[in-house]
Amino acid sequence: MADLRVVEADDNGVRLDRWFRRHYPGLPHSRLEKLLRTGQVRLDGKRTKAGDRVAAGQTLRLPPQLLSMMLPETPSPAKVSGSLRDFILHMDASVVVLNKPAGLATQGGSGLTRHVDGMLDSLAFGKKQRPRLVHRLDRDTSGVLIVARTVPAAAALAQSLRRRDAQKIYWALTKGVPKKPRGTIKLPLAKEGMRGRDERMTPVEKDEEGAKHAMTDYEVIARAGNDFAWVAAKPITGRTHQIRVHLASLGTPIVGDFKYGGTDARGRGDIENTLHLHARSIDIAHPDGGRLAVTAPLPPHMEKAFALLGFGEK
């Protein structure tokens, strides 16, 4: 029986032959070429070549004889103590949906000792397959985070995200009020700086090197004078820090977002200087058919700010 492997986020964009060197170091290149020529390796069901690049969420179909050459999928040092069960919003045979708290990283990195990826074993609930992340949230962003409980579910969810067959709504508290009550921000972004906590995106012209198309729909739900606004944002594309950069580009940075708003992002009074960005809801095709729609309640610091400003949840 063939083995199915889902391409993880860390392997996004790498050449197929390099992917095999990472995960099957015992496989000679000549043998890989033969497997590719004879169609024994398939990428999303299609023949592929050594120089093709893989994308996160794609599924590789591999011949069973490669299992003996495979690196351990989840080395024990990556696991960390702790449970995610208190954050569960929804669970069924294929999917777990969490309300990730602000401050908890999705994946590990330099200096991180606690992250969602390291605690996924707490969501196994007797299944032999380890749960898998299918998307990410910034460390300081709270809200809806989907975890697949099986490899087929991970592949189906990743494909839906790649096809943009998912509607995500974020709630933000901005410092200042956008001039237009609703609109679409079209502003290309490029990476600037290192990965992890130091990673930074910057607005660029569409023809500049490294520019990635980025688009966000937004609507002002409520305002507190000219000082603060409750904004709903729907990312059409999924670039790193997209909503944060786009709202800051309007002159209304998200409260607590000092990376893109500087000192203008400070709260006031009892409004905390913590990032006020929350993945409020998602509507996506369920791997088993139909739709999966989940909404996450606000984190304590945003609930407190909304109450202070007289915003009632809608």
Tab-separated table of C-alpha atoms in Angstrom:
chain	number	residue	atom	x	y	z
A	1	MET	CA	0.000	0.000	0.000
A	2	ALA	CA	1.315	3.441	-0.932
A	3	ASP	CA	2.287	5.918	1.794
A	4	LEU	CA	0.779	9.422	1.763
A	5	ARG	CA	2.797	12.367	3.082
A	6	VAL	CA	1.544	15.948	3.393
A	7	VAL	CA	4.088	18.680	2.668
A	8	GLU	CA	4.612	20.692	5.857
A	9	ALA	CA	4.912	24.479	6.061
A	10	ASP	CA	8.687	24.280	6.678
A	11	ASP	CA	9.118	22.569	3.292
A	12	ASN	CA	7.034	25.039	1.300
A	13	GLY	CA	8.761	25.981	-1.959
A	14	VAL	CA	11.664	23.506	-1.820
A	15	ARG	CA	12.638	21.324	-4.781
A	16	LEU	CA	11.279	17.793	-4.677
A	17	ASP	CA	14.750	16.223	-4.687
A	18	ARG	CA	15.718	18.365	-1.685
A	19	TRP	CA	12.505	17.313	0.111
A	20	PHE	CA	13.604	13.693	-0.324
A	21	ARG	CA	17.115	14.464	0.967
A	22	ARG	CA	15.544	15.966	4.116
A	23	HIS	CA	13.096	13.158	4.840
A	24	TYR	CA	14.629	10.093	3.142
A	25	PRO	CA	18.400	10.607	3.429
A	26	GLY	CA	19.059	6.948	2.623
A	27	LEU	CA	17.488	7.188	-0.838
A	28	PRO	CA	20.112	7.536	-3.621
A	29	HIS	CA	19.357	10.201	-6.228
A	30	SER	CA	19.542	7.636	-9.030
A	31	ARG	CA	16.827	5.553	-7.383
A	32	LEU	CA	14.674	8.642	-6.828
A	33	GLU	CA	14.945	9.464	-10.529
A	34	LYS	CA	13.807	5.924	-11.398
A	35	LEU	CA	10.817	6.187	-9.034
A	36	LEU	CA	9.871	9.483	-10.668
A	37	ARG	CA	10.297	8.154	-14.232
A	38	THR	CA	8.090	5.143	-13.501
A	39	GLY	CA	5.390	7.216	-11.803
A	40	GLN	CA	5.770	5.589	-8.392
A	41	VAL	CA	5.990	9.027	-6.779
A	42	ARG	CA	2.998	11.310	-7.345
A	43	LEU	CA	2.392	14.899	-6.265
A	44	ASP	CA	-1.324	15.595	-5.762
A	45	GLY	CA	-1.978	12.537	-7.927
A	46	LYS	CA	0.183	13.695	-10.849
A	47	ARG	CA	3.607	12.688	-12.141
A	48	THR	CA	6.385	15.005	-11.023
A	49	LYS	CA	10.077	15.703	-11.554
A	50	ALA	CA	13.053	16.149	-9.229
A	51	GLY	CA	13.262	19.883	-9.961
A	52	ASP	CA	9.584	20.607	-9.304
A	53	ARG	CA	8.883	22.652	-6.199
A	54	VAL	CA	6.433	21.454	-3.564
A	55	ALA	CA	3.896	23.597	-1.718
A	56	ALA	CA	2.628	23.289	1.854
A	57	GLY	CA	-0.485	21.133	1.945
A	58	GLN	CA	0.274	19.135	-1.190
A	59	THR	CA	0.158	15.338	-0.881
A	60	LEU	CA	2.975	13.045	-1.977
A	61	ARG	CA	2.118	9.440	-2.807
A	62	LEU	CA	5.173	7.271	-2.110
A	63	PRO	CA	5.917	3.567	-2.658
A	64	PRO	CA	5.860	1.512	0.576
A	65	GLN	CA	9.523	0.450	0.299
A	66	LEU	CA	10.587	3.972	1.307
A	67	LEU	CA	9.247	3.591	4.859
A	68	SER	CA	12.520	2.066	6.071
A	69	MET	CA	14.432	5.133	4.867
A	70	MET	CA	12.134	7.699	6.455
A	71	LEU	CA	13.283	10.045	9.203
A	72	PRO	CA	11.111	10.091	12.348
A	73	GLU	CA	8.155	12.379	11.656
A	74	THR	CA	8.004	13.939	15.105
A	75	PRO	CA	11.289	13.677	17.025
A	76	SER	CA	10.743	13.556	20.758
A	77	PRO	CA	12.779	16.731	21.476
A	78	ALA	CA	10.146	18.757	19.557
A	79	LYS	CA	7.414	17.719	21.980
A	80	VAL	CA	6.734	19.929	24.973
A	81	SER	CA	4.672	19.410	28.085
A	82	GLY	CA	1.179	20.805	28.340
A	83	SER	CA	-2.295	20.217	26.981
A	84	LEU	CA	-4.422	22.009	24.399
A	85	ARG	CA	-7.693	20.416	25.477
A	86	ASP	CA	-8.919	23.471	27.360
A	87	PHE	CA	-8.831	25.457	24.105
A	88	ILE	CA	-11.044	23.133	22.033
A	89	LEU	CA	-14.002	24.821	20.308
A	90	HIS	CA	-15.002	21.898	18.086
A	91	MET	CA	-13.936	18.309	17.569
A	92	ASP	CA	-15.067	15.485	15.285
A	93	ALA	CA	-13.458	12.424	13.685
A	94	SER	CA	-11.295	14.478	11.320
A	95	VAL	CA	-10.836	17.946	12.783
A	96	VAL	CA	-10.097	19.787	16.013
A	97	VAL	CA	-10.613	23.548	16.150
A	98	LEU	CA	-8.856	25.511	18.888
A	99	ASN	CA	-9.251	29.001	20.290
A	100	LYS	CA	-5.532	29.726	20.481
A	101	PRO	CA	-4.665	32.175	23.257
A	102	ALA	CA	-2.569	35.248	22.557
A	103	GLY	CA	1.099	34.694	23.414
A	104	LEU	CA	1.172	30.995	22.493
A	105	ALA	CA	3.271	30.323	19.388
A	106	THR	CA	1.882	28.009	16.722
A	107	GLN	CA	5.255	26.426	15.934
A	108	GLY	CA	8.613	26.253	17.652
A	109	GLY	CA	11.526	28.571	17.055
A	110	SER	CA	14.573	30.098	18.665
A	111	GLY	CA	14.034	30.440	22.409
A	112	LEU	CA	10.503	29.000	22.337
A	113	THR	CA	9.817	26.296	24.899
A	114	ARG	CA	6.021	26.141	24.549
A	115	HIS	CA	4.064	26.033	21.295
A	116	VAL	CA	0.973	24.418	19.755
A	117	ASP	CA	2.938	22.079	17.478
A	118	GLY	CA	4.776	20.604	20.448
A	119	MET	CA	1.536	19.897	22.313
A	120	LEU	CA	-0.450	18.276	19.505
A	121	ASP	CA	-0.168	14.837	21.117
A	122	SER	CA	-2.643	16.037	23.737
A	123	LEU	CA	-5.277	16.108	20.948
A	124	ALA	CA	-4.723	12.525	19.726
A	125	PHE	CA	-7.555	11.082	21.855
A	126	GLY	CA	-6.517	7.502	21.079
A	127	LYS	CA	-5.825	7.931	17.365
A	128	LYS	CA	-2.541	6.443	16.126
A	129	GLN	CA	-1.903	9.365	13.761
A	130	ARG	CA	-0.461	12.506	15.309
A	131	PRO	CA	-2.645	15.593	14.725
A	132	ARG	CA	-1.274	18.067	12.171
A	133	LEU	CA	-1.347	21.833	11.824
A	134	VAL	CA	-2.826	23.026	8.529
A	135	HIS	CA	-2.301	26.776	8.980
A	136	ARG	CA	-0.741	29.225	11.429
A	137	LEU	CA	-1.535	32.235	13.550
A	138	ASP	CA	1.024	34.773	14.736
A	139	ARG	CA	2.194	34.181	18.294
A	140	ASP	CA	0.355	37.243	19.626
A	141	THR	CA	-2.815	36.711	17.551
A	142	SER	CA	-5.577	34.772	19.270
A	143	GLY	CA	-8.484	32.812	17.847
A	144	VAL	CA	-9.536	30.042	15.488
A	145	LEU	CA	-6.813	27.509	14.644
A	146	ILE	CA	-7.630	24.291	12.764
A	147	VAL	CA	-5.837	21.020	13.446
A	148	ALA	CA	-6.332	17.916	11.284
A	149	ARG	CA	-6.637	14.568	13.033
A	150	THR	CA	-5.684	12.449	9.997
A	151	VAL	CA	-3.404	12.758	6.959
A	152	PRO	CA	-6.335	12.803	4.468
A	153	ALA	CA	-8.051	15.535	6.502
A	154	ALA	CA	-4.828	17.588	6.535
A	155	ALA	CA	-4.512	17.262	2.763
A	156	ALA	CA	-8.153	18.235	2.157
A	157	LEU	CA	-8.022	21.259	4.475
A	158	ALA	CA	-4.715	22.471	3.046
A	159	GLN	CA	-6.130	22.175	-0.459
A	160	SER	CA	-9.183	24.255	0.538
A	161	LEU	CA	-6.895	26.928	1.967
A	162	ARG	CA	-4.726	26.877	-1.141
A	163	ARG	CA	-7.809	27.269	-3.373
A	164	ARG	CA	-9.018	30.063	-1.075
A	165	ASP	CA	-12.168	28.065	-0.391
A	166	ALA	CA	-12.189	29.395	3.148
A	167	GLN	CA	-13.531	32.587	4.617
A	168	LYS	CA	-11.613	33.923	7.600
A	169	ILE	CA	-12.807	36.896	9.613
A	170	TYR	CA	-10.499	38.721	12.035
A	171	TRP	CA	-11.488	41.319	14.606
A	172	ALA	CA	-9.081	44.102	15.452
A	173	LEU	CA	-9.025	47.164	17.678
A	174	THR	CA	-7.276	49.965	15.816
A	175	LYS	CA	-5.737	53.144	17.150
A	176	GLY	CA	-7.614	55.740	15.151
A	177	VAL	CA	-10.497	55.232	12.733
A	178	PRO	CA	-10.051	54.416	9.018
A	179	LYS	CA	-11.262	57.300	6.843
A	180	LYS	CA	-13.514	55.000	4.812
A	181	PRO	CA	-15.951	52.825	6.807
A	182	ARG	CA	-15.283	49.885	4.495
A	183	GLY	CA	-12.982	49.073	1.632
A	184	THR	CA	-10.354	46.798	0.100
A	185	ILE	CA	-6.650	47.268	0.729
A	186	LYS	CA	-4.460	46.165	-2.179
A	187	LEU	CA	-0.860	46.550	-1.109
A	188	PRO	CA	1.931	44.147	-2.176
A	189	LEU	CA	4.228	42.940	0.594
A	190	ALA	CA	7.793	41.638	0.745
A	191	LYS	CA	9.769	40.002	3.532
A	192	GLU	CA	12.242	42.129	5.411
A	193	GLY	CA	14.367	40.782	8.217
A	194	MET	CA	14.694	37.372	9.804
A	195	ARG	CA	12.156	34.634	10.450
A	196	GLY	CA	10.386	34.150	13.781
A	197	ARG	CA	9.918	37.003	16.228
A	198	ASP	CA	12.174	39.268	14.136
A	199	GLU	CA	10.349	38.606	10.860
A	200	ARG	CA	8.944	41.745	9.313
A	201	MET	CA	6.952	42.526	6.173
A	202	THR	CA	7.133	45.788	4.279
A	203	PRO	CA	4.867	47.388	1.634
A	204	VAL	CA	6.457	47.486	-1.827
A	205	GLU	CA	5.600	48.272	-5.422
A	206	LYS	CA	4.141	45.308	-7.297
A	207	ASP	CA	7.112	45.080	-9.664
A	208	GLU	CA	9.769	45.129	-6.920
A	209	GLU	CA	11.832	42.025	-6.227
A	210	GLY	CA	10.137	39.712	-3.742
A	211	ALA	CA	6.769	41.498	-3.971
A	212	LYS	CA	3.754	39.311	-3.191
A	213	HIS	CA	0.200	40.321	-4.066
A	214	ALA	CA	-1.789	40.992	-0.875
A	215	MET	CA	-5.417	42.028	-0.500
A	216	THR	CA	-7.654	42.559	2.544
A	217	ASP	CA	-11.316	43.549	2.802
A	218	TYR	CA	-12.220	45.517	5.921
A	219	GLU	CA	-15.231	47.144	7.581
A	220	VAL	CA	-15.520	49.418	10.613
A	221	ILE	CA	-18.114	47.869	12.923
A	222	ALA	CA	-18.002	50.501	15.662
A	223	ARG	CA	-15.923	53.496	16.740
A	224	ALA	CA	-15.090	55.370	19.905
A	225	GLY	CA	-14.861	58.956	18.690
A	226	ASN	CA	-11.764	59.343	16.556
A	227	ASP	CA	-9.563	57.393	18.976
A	228	PHE	CA	-10.373	53.713	18.448
A	229	ALA	CA	-12.253	51.499	15.996
A	230	TRP	CA	-13.534	47.954	16.017
A	231	VAL	CA	-12.595	46.630	12.589
A	232	ALA	CA	-13.517	43.349	10.910
A	233	ALA	CA	-10.938	42.228	8.353
A	234	LYS	CA	-11.197	39.456	5.771
A	235	PRO	CA	-7.854	38.494	4.175
A	236	ILE	CA	-8.285	37.520	0.534
A	237	THR	CA	-4.641	36.446	0.334
A	238	GLY	CA	-2.663	34.950	3.203
A	239	ARG	CA	0.632	36.788	3.549
A	240	THR	CA	2.583	36.944	6.803
A	241	HIS	CA	1.383	39.830	9.035
A	242	GLN	CA	-0.906	40.940	6.189
A	243	ILE	CA	-3.754	42.429	8.249
A	244	ARG	CA	-1.319	44.142	10.589
A	245	VAL	CA	0.596	45.843	7.774
A	246	HIS	CA	-2.533	46.717	5.805
A	247	LEU	CA	-4.344	48.376	8.713
A	248	ALA	CA	-1.168	50.244	9.682
A	249	SER	CA	-0.929	51.499	6.073
A	250	LEU	CA	-4.244	53.319	6.603
A	251	GLY	CA	-2.707	55.230	9.502
A	252	THR	CA	-4.694	53.103	11.962
A	253	PRO	CA	-2.376	50.439	13.422
A	254	ILE	CA	-3.740	47.672	15.601
A	255	VAL	CA	-3.496	48.479	19.297
A	256	GLY	CA	-0.424	46.762	20.751
A	257	ASP	CA	1.227	46.235	17.349
A	258	PHE	CA	4.465	48.119	17.987
A	259	LYS	CA	6.229	46.326	15.121
A	260	TYR	CA	4.097	48.097	12.517
A	261	GLY	CA	2.546	50.940	14.474
A	262	GLY	CA	5.396	52.130	16.659
A	263	THR	CA	4.395	54.266	19.628
A	264	ASP	CA	1.135	55.161	17.853
A	265	ALA	CA	-0.091	51.651	18.687
A	266	ARG	CA	-0.157	52.250	22.432
A	267	GLY	CA	-3.398	51.674	24.294
A	268	ARG	CA	-4.812	54.171	26.758
A	269	GLY	CA	-5.850	53.932	30.376
A	270	ASP	CA	-6.875	50.350	31.110
A	271	ILE	CA	-6.576	49.248	27.464
A	272	GLU	CA	-3.553	46.945	27.470
A	273	ASN	CA	-0.531	47.277	25.206
A	274	THR	CA	-1.085	43.754	23.903
A	275	LEU	CA	-1.833	42.959	20.249
A	276	HIS	CA	-5.588	43.346	19.758
A	277	LEU	CA	-6.034	40.999	16.791
A	278	HIS	CA	-8.308	37.968	16.963
A	279	ALA	CA	-9.128	35.267	14.387
A	280	ARG	CA	-12.851	35.472	15.036
A	281	SER	CA	-14.244	32.842	12.650
A	282	ILE	CA	-13.604	30.486	9.781
A	283	ASP	CA	-15.895	28.845	7.236
A	284	ILE	CA	-14.166	26.079	5.255
A	285	ALA	CA	-15.032	22.875	3.397
A	286	HIS	CA	-15.092	19.979	5.875
A	287	PRO	CA	-12.884	17.021	4.849
A	288	ASP	CA	-15.854	14.672	5.319
A	289	GLY	CA	-18.289	16.831	3.318
A	290	GLY	CA	-20.338	19.953	3.976
A	291	ARG	CA	-18.936	23.045	5.642
A	292	LEU	CA	-17.150	23.658	8.921
A	293	ALA	CA	-18.034	27.016	10.495
A	294	VAL	CA	-16.546	27.925	13.876
A	295	THR	CA	-16.496	31.167	15.890
A	296	ALA	CA	-14.091	31.946	18.742
A	297	PRO	CA	-14.942	34.227	21.689
A	298	LEU	CA	-12.687	37.214	22.322
A	299	PRO	CA	-9.574	36.855	24.487
A	300	PRO	CA	-9.734	38.566	27.915
A	301	HIS	CA	-7.688	41.654	26.958
A	302	MET	CA	-9.891	42.395	23.923
A	303	GLU	CA	-13.094	41.656	25.803
A	304	LYS	CA	-11.965	44.149	28.442
A	305	ALA	CA	-11.098	46.813	25.834
A	306	PHE	CA	-14.419	46.389	24.022
A	307	ALA	CA	-16.294	46.763	27.299
A	308	LEU	CA	-14.344	49.911	28.231
A	309	LEU	CA	-15.142	51.444	24.837
A	310	GLY	CA	-18.814	50.472	24.931
A	311	PHE	CA	-18.593	47.976	22.054
A	312	GLY	CA	-21.136	45.160	22.289
A	313	GLU	CA	-20.419	41.907	20.398
A	314	LYS	CA	-22.376	41.604	17.141
